Each structure stands twice: as structure tokens, then as C-alpha cells.
Amino acid sequence: MKVSEATEPIASLIAQATAVRERAHAPFSKFKVGAALETRDGRVYVGCNVENSSYGLSICAERVALFKAISEGEREFTRIAVIADTPAGSPVRPCGACRQVISDLMGSHGEVVMTNLHGDLETALVSELLPAPFDRSYL
Ligand code: THU
């Protein structure tokens, strides 16, 4: 579907992800990503990707948003929106590392809202993006 058809809470989350995407520090890939994370009681934490000249130390927008929220004491999340400039018809999908972190911190029922600058919108449950995760039950 298109972003223009989204419900108000989702549209608002996408707007905040779009705004923070402009703050991305992506001098190496030039691929800017924004994320906005909604808590169960309606607060929003945003994040952008932050790259490093030692490339492997770069961190994705989704994890920045999640770690900011956790460090502020938040523990319950409903959905996360992510946006990047991907090709038309193909909203950005979280990488594998972010799927693991999202699954651990949001749980399998969380909602992932994937978009791009063309207004393409796809939503999925965390459990659809990462079925059969490694989780705390093993520890
Ligand atoms: N990136 C994200 O921030 N989130 C994603 O879902 C995919 C990839 C970042 C990491 C890196 O800074 C750049 O995009 C290119 O991979």
C-alpha cells in the first residue's frame, strides 16, 4: 500500500522517521536511514544510522532508536517505522542483525512498518521477519 493510505499513528511515526533520516551520518555508504519507535504508552524515540571509518562499527537506525529508548528506561514497544531511499515498489527492510535486536526487545508481536521516499508501505509482524529466533529461553 501507500503511505497516504496509512492510519494516523502510522503516518505520524513515518513522518518522524523521515525527519530523523536527515540526521544520518552516512559518509561512506551515502545510504541514509531513519527509524521511529513507538512505546506502549505512546512515546516515540527516533534514530538514524551512524557510520564509522572502521566500517564494521557502524550502527543501523533501528538499533539506535531501540538503544536510545532502552537507555531512557523504556521496555514495552508497539511498532517501529523505518525509511530509506530504496527503489520504487521496494520499501527498506531491516537487516538481519536488526531483526534479531528488534525481536529480542520488541517481541514477536511487534509491528515493523517499512517505507521509502516513494511512499511505498509494507507492514509485518516481527515474527514474520524473524521466525524461530534465538532468544532468552535458551539462556
Ligand atoms: N542500514 C540501516 O540503518 N538500517 C537498515 O535497515 C539497513 C541498513 C544502514 C547501515 C549502513 O549505515 C547503511 O544503511 C548501508 O548499509
Coordinates of C-alpha atoms and ligand atoms in Angstrom, one line a residue:
M1 CA 0.0 0.0 0.0
K2 CA 1.0 3.7 0.0
V3 CA 1.9 5.9 2.9
S4 CA -1.0 8.2 2.0
E5 CA -3.4 5.3 3.0
A6 CA -1.8 4.8 6.4
T7 CA -3.7 5.3 9.7
E8 CA -2.8 8.5 11.6
P9 CA -0.5 6.8 14.2
I10 CA 1.5 5.1 11.5
A11 CA 1.7 8.2 9.3
S12 CA 3.0 10.2 12.3
L13 CA 5.6 7.6 13.0
I14 CA 6.7 7.6 9.4
A15 CA 6.9 11.4 9.4
Q16 CA 9.2 11.3 12.4
A17 CA 11.4 8.6 10.8
T18 CA 11.6 10.7 7.7
A19 CA 12.7 13.8 9.7
V20 CA 15.5 12.0 11.6
R21 CA 16.7 10.3 8.5
E22 CA 18.1 13.7 7.5
R23 CA 20.5 13.5 10.5
A24 CA 22.0 10.2 9.3
H25 CA 25.8 10.1 9.5
A26 CA 26.4 8.0 6.3
P27 CA 29.5 9.5 4.6
F28 CA 30.7 6.0 3.4
S29 CA 27.5 4.4 2.0
K30 CA 25.6 7.6 1.5
F31 CA 22.5 5.5 2.3
K32 CA 20.5 7.5 4.9
V33 CA 18.1 5.6 7.1
G34 CA 15.6 6.9 9.7
A35 CA 13.7 4.9 12.3
A36 CA 10.9 5.9 14.8
L37 CA 9.9 3.6 17.6
E38 CA 6.6 3.8 19.5
T39 CA 6.3 2.8 23.1
R40 CA 3.2 1.1 24.5
D41 CA 2.2 4.4 26.2
G42 CA 2.7 6.4 23.0
R43 CA 6.1 8.0 23.3
V44 CA 8.4 8.0 20.3
Y45 CA 12.2 7.5 20.1
V46 CA 13.9 8.2 16.8
G47 CA 17.2 7.1 15.4
C48 CA 19.4 7.4 12.3
N49 CA 22.3 5.2 11.0
V50 CA 25.7 6.3 12.3
E51 CA 28.6 5.0 10.2
N52 CA 32.3 4.8 11.2
S53 CA 35.5 4.9 9.3
S54 CA 36.1 1.4 10.8
Y55 CA 33.1 0.2 8.8
G56 CA 32.1 -2.7 11.0
L57 CA 31.4 -0.3 13.9
S58 CA 28.6 1.4 12.0
I59 CA 25.1 1.0 13.5
C60 CA 21.7 1.0 11.9
A61 CA 18.9 3.4 12.5
E62 CA 16.7 0.8 14.1
R63 CA 19.2 -0.2 16.7
V64 CA 20.0 3.5 17.5
A65 CA 16.2 4.1 18.2
L66 CA 15.9 1.0 20.3
F67 CA 19.0 1.6 22.4
K68 CA 18.1 5.2 23.0
A69 CA 14.7 4.1 24.3
I70 CA 16.1 1.3 26.4
S71 CA 18.6 3.7 28.0
E72 CA 15.8 6.0 28.9
G73 CA 14.1 3.2 30.8
E74 CA 11.5 2.1 28.2
R75 CA 10.7 -1.6 28.0
E76 CA 7.5 -2.0 26.0
F77 CA 7.2 -1.2 22.4
T78 CA 4.3 -1.5 19.9
R79 CA 5.8 -0.7 16.5
I80 CA 8.9 0.7 14.7
A81 CA 8.9 2.5 11.3
V82 CA 11.9 2.6 9.1
I83 CA 12.5 4.6 5.9
A84 CA 15.3 4.9 3.3
D85 CA 15.7 5.8 -0.3
T86 CA 15.1 2.4 -1.8
P87 CA 13.8 1.8 -5.3
A88 CA 10.1 2.4 -6.1
G89 CA 8.0 -0.6 -5.1
S90 CA 10.5 -1.9 -2.6
P91 CA 10.4 -0.4 0.9
V92 CA 13.5 -0.8 3.0
R93 CA 13.8 -4.0 5.1
P94 CA 15.7 -4.2 8.4
C95 CA 19.0 -6.1 8.1
G96 CA 19.4 -9.5 9.8
A97 CA 21.3 -8.0 12.9
C98 CA 18.4 -5.5 13.4
R99 CA 15.8 -8.2 13.1
Q100 CA 17.5 -10.1 16.0
V101 CA 17.7 -7.0 18.2
I102 CA 14.1 -5.9 17.3
S103 CA 12.8 -9.4 18.1
D104 CA 14.6 -9.5 21.5
L105 CA 13.5 -6.0 22.5
M106 CA 10.0 -5.8 20.9
G107 CA 8.9 -9.4 21.0
S108 CA 7.3 -11.4 18.3
H109 CA 4.0 -9.4 18.3
G110 CA 5.7 -6.0 17.5
E111 CA 4.9 -4.4 14.2
V112 CA 7.5 -3.3 11.7
V113 CA 6.5 -0.5 9.3
M114 CA 8.7 -0.4 6.2
T115 CA 8.7 2.5 3.8
N116 CA 10.7 4.5 1.3
L117 CA 10.8 8.0 -0.2
H118 CA 8.4 6.9 -2.9
G119 CA 5.7 6.4 -0.4
D120 CA 5.6 2.6 -0.6
L121 CA 4.5 1.0 2.7
E122 CA 4.6 -2.6 3.9
T123 CA 3.9 -3.8 7.5
A124 CA 4.9 -7.1 9.0
L125 CA 5.0 -8.7 12.4
V126 CA 8.4 -9.2 14.0
S127 CA 7.7 -12.9 13.9
E128 CA 7.2 -12.8 10.1
L129 CA 10.6 -11.0 9.7
L130 CA 12.4 -13.4 12.0
P131 CA 10.7 -16.7 12.5
A132 CA 12.3 -19.1 15.0
P133 CA 14.6 -16.5 16.7
F134 CA 17.4 -17.2 19.1
D135 CA 16.0 -15.8 22.4
R136 CA 16.3 -15.7 26.2
S137 CA 14.6 -19.1 26.6
Y138 CA 17.9 -20.7 25.6
L139 CA 19.9 -18.9 28.3
Ligands
THU1 N1 21.1 0.5 7.5 C1 20.2 0.9 8.4 O1 20.4 1.8 9.2 N2 19.1 0.2 8.6 C2 18.7 -0.8 7.7 O2 17.6 -1.4 7.9 C3 19.6 -1.2 6.6 C4 20.9 -0.6 6.6 C5 22.3 1.3 7.3 C6 23.6 0.7 7.7 C7 24.6 1.5 6.8 O3 24.9 2.7 7.5 C8 23.8 1.8 5.6 O4 22.4 1.6 5.9 C9 24.2 0.9 4.4 O5 24.1 -0.4 4.7

